[in-house]
Coordinates of C-alpha atoms in Angstrom, one line a residue:
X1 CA 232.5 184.7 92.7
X2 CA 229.1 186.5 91.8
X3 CA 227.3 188.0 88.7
X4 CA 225.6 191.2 88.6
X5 CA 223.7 191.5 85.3
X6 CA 223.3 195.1 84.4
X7 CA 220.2 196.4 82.3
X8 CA 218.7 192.6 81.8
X9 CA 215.8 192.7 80.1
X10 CA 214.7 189.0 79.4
X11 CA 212.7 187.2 81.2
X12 CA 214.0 183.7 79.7
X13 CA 217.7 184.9 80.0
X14 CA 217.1 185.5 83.7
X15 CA 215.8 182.0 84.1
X16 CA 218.5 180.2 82.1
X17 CA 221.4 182.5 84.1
X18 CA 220.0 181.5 87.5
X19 CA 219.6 177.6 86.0
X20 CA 223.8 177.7 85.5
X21 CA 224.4 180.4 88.7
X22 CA 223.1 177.1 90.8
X23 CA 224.4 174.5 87.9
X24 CA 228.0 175.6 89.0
X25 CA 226.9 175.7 92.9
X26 CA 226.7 179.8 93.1
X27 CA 224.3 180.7 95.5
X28 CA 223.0 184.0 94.4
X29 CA 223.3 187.4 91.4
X30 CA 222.5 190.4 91.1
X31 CA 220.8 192.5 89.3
X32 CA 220.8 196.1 88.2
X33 CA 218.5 198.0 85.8
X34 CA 219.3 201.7 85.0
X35 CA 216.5 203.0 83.8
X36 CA 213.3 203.1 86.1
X37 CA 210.7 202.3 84.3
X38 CA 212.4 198.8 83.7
X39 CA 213.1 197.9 87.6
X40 CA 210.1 196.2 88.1
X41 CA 211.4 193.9 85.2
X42 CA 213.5 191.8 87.9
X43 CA 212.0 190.7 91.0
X44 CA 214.0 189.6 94.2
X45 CA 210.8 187.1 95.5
X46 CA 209.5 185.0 92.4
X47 CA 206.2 185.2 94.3
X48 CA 206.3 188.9 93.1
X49 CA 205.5 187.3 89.9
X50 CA 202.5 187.0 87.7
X51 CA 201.4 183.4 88.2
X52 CA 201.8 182.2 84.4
X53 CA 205.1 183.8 84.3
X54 CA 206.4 182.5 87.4
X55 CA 205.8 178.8 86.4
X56 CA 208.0 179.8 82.9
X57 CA 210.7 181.0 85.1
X58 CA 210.4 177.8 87.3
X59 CA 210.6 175.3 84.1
X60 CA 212.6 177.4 82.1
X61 CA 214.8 178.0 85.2
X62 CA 215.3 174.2 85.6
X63 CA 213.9 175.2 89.3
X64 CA 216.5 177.6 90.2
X65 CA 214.5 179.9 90.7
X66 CA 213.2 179.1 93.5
X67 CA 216.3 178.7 95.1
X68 CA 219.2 181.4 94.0
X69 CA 218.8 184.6 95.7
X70 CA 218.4 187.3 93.4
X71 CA 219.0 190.7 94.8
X72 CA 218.0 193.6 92.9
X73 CA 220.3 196.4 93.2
X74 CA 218.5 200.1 93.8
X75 CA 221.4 202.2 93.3
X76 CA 224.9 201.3 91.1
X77 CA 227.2 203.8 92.5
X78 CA 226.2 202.9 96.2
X79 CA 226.7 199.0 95.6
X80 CA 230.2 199.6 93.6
X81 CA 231.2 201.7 96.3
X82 CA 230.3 199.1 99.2
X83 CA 231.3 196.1 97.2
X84 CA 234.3 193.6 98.9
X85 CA 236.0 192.9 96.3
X86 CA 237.0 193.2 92.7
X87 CA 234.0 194.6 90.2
X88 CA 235.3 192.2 86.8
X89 CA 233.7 194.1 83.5
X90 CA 233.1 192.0 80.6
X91 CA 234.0 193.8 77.5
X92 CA 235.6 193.5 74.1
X93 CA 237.1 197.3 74.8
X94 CA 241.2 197.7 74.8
X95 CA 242.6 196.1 77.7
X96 CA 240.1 193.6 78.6
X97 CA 242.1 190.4 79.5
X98 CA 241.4 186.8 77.9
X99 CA 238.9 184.9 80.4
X100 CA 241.6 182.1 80.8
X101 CA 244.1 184.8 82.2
X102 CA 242.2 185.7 84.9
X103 CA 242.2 184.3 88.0
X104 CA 239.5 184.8 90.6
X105 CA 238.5 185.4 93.6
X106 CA 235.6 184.3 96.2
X107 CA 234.8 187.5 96.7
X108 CA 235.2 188.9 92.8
X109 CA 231.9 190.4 91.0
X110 CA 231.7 190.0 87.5
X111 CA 229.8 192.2 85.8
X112 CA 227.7 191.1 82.6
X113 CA 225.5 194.2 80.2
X114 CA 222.6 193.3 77.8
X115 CA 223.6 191.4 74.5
X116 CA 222.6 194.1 72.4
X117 CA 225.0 197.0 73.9
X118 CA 227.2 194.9 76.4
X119 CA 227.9 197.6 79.7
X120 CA 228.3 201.1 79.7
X121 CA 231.3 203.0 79.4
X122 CA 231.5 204.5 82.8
X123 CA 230.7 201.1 84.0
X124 CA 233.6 199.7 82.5
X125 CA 235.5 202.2 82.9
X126 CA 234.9 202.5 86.7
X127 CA 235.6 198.6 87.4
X128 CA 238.4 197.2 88.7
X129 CA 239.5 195.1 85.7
X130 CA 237.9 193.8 82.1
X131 CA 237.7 189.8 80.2
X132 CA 236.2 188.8 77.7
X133 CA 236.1 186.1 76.1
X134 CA 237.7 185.0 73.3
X135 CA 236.0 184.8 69.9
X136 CA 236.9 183.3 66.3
X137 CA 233.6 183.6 64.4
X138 CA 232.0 186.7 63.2
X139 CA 229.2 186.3 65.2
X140 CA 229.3 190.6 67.2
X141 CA 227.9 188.9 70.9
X142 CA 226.9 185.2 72.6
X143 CA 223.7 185.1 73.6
X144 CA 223.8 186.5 77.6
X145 CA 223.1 183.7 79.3
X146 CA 225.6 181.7 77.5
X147 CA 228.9 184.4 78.1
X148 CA 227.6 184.0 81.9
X149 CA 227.7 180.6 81.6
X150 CA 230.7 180.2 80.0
X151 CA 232.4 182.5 83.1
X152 CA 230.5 180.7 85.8
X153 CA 232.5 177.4 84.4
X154 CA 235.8 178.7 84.2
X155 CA 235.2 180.6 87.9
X156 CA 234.1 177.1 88.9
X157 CA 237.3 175.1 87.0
X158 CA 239.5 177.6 88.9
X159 CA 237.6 176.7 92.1
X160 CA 237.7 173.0 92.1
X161 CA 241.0 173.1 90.5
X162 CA 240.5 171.3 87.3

């Protein structure tokens, strides 16, 4: 399984993401920023980095950082398109299955939007299949690197087979 985080915008969330993509022995994400002036947010090569803010992402990222591949995607459509495998949404909208329904794949790509405004329409829309996860409190979102984390457990549960 991967993670593509669409339109992430925080620097710390980054760094805690990649801390649990390696926690639950993922190798890599990617990432995706629709609007242009924001692509230079997320960098493939932490050396790209101001200094200061590459030894936050190091601590913050527990390390990780420095060894999860992060590869920034140029153009959505193109990568959807090319993608080998299924393109998982996570949304609340009609239809999205529980997390513990699904079962996944190596090669599945799950798809995560900002905490704010979750993914796009046409994003959802155009993947393969939704999950969300389920919620009791009133609470609208989890934090984003929580929800990833909380998929990258139950992708690695179904994996180990616990």
């Amino acid at each position: 399984m991967k993670i593509l985080l669409y339109g992430i915008r925080s620097f710390g969330n980054l760094a805690m993401i990649v801390r649990s993509v390696e926690h639950f022995g993922y190798k890599e994400c990617y990432v995706y920023n629709d609007r242009e002036s924001e692509r230079e947010c997320v960098r493939s090569d932490l050396a790209a980095y101001p200094k200061g803010l590459q030894r936050r992402l190091i601590r913050v990222s527990g390390g990780a950082m420095a060894r999860v591949r992060i590869e920034v995607i140029e153009d959505y459509e193109v990568f959807c398109k090319n993608y080998k495998g299924r393109l998982i949404a996570t949304s609340v909208c009609a239809g999205a299955r529980r997390l513990d329904e699904v079962r996944f794949r190596a090669n599945d790509c799950v798809i995560f939007g900002t905490e704010a405004w979750g993914l796009p329409r046409r994003v959802v829309t155009a993947s393969d299949e939704a999950v969300m996860i389920p919620m009791l409190g009133m609470t609208q979102s989890l934090n984003l690197a929580v929800a990833v984390s909380i998929v990258l457990y139950e992708g690695f549960r179904q994996k180990s087979g616990n």
